[in-house]
Coordinates of N, CA and C in Angstrom, one line a residue:
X830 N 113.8 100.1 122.2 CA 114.2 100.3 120.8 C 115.7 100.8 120.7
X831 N 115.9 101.6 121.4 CA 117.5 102.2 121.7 C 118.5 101.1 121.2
X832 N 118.9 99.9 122.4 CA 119.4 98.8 122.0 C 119.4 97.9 120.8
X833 N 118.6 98.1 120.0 CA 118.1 97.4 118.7 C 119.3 98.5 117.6
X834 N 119.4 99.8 117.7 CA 120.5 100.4 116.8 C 121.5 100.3 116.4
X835 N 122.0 99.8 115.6 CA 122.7 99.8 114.9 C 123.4 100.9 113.7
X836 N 124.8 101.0 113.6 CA 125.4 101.6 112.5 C 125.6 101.1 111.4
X837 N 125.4 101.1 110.3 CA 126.0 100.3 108.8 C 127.1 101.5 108.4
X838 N 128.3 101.0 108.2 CA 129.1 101.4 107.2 C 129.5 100.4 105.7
X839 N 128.9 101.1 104.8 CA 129.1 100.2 103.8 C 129.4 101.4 102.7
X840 N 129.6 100.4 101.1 CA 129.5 101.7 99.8 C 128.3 101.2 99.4
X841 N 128.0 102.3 98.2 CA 126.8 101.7 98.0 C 126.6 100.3 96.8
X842 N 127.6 99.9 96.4 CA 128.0 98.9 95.7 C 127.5 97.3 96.8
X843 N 127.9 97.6 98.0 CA 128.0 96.5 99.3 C 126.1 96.7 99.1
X844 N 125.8 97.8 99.5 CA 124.1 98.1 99.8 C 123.4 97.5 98.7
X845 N 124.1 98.0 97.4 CA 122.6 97.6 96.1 C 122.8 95.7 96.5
X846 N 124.2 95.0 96.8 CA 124.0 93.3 96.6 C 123.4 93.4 97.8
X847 N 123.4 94.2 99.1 CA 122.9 93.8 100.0 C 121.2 93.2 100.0
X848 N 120.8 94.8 99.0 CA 119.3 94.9 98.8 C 119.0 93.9 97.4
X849 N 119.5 93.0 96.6 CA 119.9 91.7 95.4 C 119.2 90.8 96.7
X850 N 119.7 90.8 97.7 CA 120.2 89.5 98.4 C 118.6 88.9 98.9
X851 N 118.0 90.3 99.6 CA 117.0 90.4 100.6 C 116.0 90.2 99.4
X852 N 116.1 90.8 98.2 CA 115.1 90.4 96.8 C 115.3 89.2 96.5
X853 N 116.5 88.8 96.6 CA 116.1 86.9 96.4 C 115.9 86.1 97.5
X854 N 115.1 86.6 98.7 CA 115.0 85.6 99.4 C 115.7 85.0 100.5
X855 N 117.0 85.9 101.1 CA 117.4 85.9 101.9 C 119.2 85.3 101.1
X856 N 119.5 84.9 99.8 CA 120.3 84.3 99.6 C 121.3 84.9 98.6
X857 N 122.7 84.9 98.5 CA 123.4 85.4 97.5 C 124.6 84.6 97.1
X858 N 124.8 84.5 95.9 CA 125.1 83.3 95.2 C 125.0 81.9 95.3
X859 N 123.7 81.7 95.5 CA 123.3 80.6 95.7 C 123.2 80.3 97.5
X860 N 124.0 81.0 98.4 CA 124.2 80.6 99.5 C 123.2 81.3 100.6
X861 N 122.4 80.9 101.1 CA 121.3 81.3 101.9 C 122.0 82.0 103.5
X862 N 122.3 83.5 103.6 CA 123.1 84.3 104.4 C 122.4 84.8 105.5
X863 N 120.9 85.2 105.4 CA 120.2 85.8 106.3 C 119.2 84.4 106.9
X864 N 118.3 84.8 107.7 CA 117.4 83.9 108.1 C 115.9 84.3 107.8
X865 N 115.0 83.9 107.4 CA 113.6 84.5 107.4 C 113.3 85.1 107.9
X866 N 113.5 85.2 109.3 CA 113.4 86.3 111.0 C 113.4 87.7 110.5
X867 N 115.0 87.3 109.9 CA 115.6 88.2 109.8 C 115.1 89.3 108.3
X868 N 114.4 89.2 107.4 CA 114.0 89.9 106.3 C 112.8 90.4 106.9
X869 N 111.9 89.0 107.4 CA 110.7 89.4 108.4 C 110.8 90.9 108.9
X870 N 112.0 91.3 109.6 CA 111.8 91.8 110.4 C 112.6 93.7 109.5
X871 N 112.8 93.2 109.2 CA 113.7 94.6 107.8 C 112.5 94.8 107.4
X872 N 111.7 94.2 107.1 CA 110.9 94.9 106.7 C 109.3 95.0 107.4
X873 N 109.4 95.1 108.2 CA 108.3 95.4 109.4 C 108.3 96.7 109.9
X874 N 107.3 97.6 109.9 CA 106.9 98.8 110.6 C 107.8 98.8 111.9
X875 N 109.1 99.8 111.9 CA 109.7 99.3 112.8 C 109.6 100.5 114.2
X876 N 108.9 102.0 113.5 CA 108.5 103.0 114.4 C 106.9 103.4 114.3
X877 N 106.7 104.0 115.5 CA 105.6 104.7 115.5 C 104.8 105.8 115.4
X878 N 105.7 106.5 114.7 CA 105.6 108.0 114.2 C 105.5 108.0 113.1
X879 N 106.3 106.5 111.9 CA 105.8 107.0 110.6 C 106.1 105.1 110.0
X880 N 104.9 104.4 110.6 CA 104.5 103.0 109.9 C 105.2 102.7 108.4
X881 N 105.4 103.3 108.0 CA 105.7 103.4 106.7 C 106.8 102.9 105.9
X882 N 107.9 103.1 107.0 CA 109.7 102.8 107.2 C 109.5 101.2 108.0
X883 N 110.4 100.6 107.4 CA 110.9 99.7 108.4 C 112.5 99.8 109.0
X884 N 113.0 98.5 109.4 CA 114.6 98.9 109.2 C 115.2 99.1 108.0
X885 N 116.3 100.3 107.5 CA 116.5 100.4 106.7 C 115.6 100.3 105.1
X886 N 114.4 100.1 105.2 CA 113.8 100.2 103.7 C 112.0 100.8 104.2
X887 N 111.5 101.1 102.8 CA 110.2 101.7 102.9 C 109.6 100.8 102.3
X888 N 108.5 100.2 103.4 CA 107.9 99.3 103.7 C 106.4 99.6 102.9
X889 N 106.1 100.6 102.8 CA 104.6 101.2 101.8 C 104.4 102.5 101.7
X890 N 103.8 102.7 100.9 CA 103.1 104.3 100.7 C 102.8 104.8 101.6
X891 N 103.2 106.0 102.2 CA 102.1 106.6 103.3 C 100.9 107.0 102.7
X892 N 100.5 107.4 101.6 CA 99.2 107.8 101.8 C 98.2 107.1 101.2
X893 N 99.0 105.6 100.8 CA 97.9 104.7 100.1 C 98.5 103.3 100.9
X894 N 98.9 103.2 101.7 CA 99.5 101.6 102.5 C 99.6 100.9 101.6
X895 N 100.6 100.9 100.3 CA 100.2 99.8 99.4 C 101.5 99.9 99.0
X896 N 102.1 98.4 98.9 CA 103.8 97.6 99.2 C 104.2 98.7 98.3
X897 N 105.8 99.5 98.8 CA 106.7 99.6 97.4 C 107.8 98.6 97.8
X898 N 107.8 97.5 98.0 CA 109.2 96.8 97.9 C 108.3 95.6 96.8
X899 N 109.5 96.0 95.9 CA 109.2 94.9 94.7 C 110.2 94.6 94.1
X900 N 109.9 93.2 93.6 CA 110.9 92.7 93.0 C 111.5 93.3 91.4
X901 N 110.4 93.7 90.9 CA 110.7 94.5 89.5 C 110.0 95.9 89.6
X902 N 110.5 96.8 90.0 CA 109.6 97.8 90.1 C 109.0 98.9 89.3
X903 N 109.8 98.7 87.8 CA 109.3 98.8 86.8 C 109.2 97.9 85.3

């Protein structure tokens, strides 16, 4: 896992299109930037102390396992 870390420096202007991008499917402005693998995996249970987190985003409720990544969330 160690080698898997990575640092982001970004603002949070870079982050909200980041997280636009990953909500449309891997693509921004029309241009497809990530790979499927690659969202797959952002958002996959990425430790084992708290399921809950993936990389960089929260992947479900802890005390109800039930998705908060949505496309409209309210």
């Amino acid at each position: 896992m160690a080698d898997r870390l990575k640092l982001l420096l970004t603002s949070a202007r870079d982050l909200a299109r980041f997280g636009n991008m990953v909500l449309n499917k891997r693509t921004l402005a029309g241009h497809q930037i990530l790979r499927t693998e690659s969202i797959t995996e952002l958002l996959t249970p990425s430790q084992e102390l708290n399921r809950a987190y993936g990389m960089l985003w929260v992947v479900e409720r802890p005390a109800t396992h039930s998705p908060t990544f949505r496309r409209r969330p309210y």
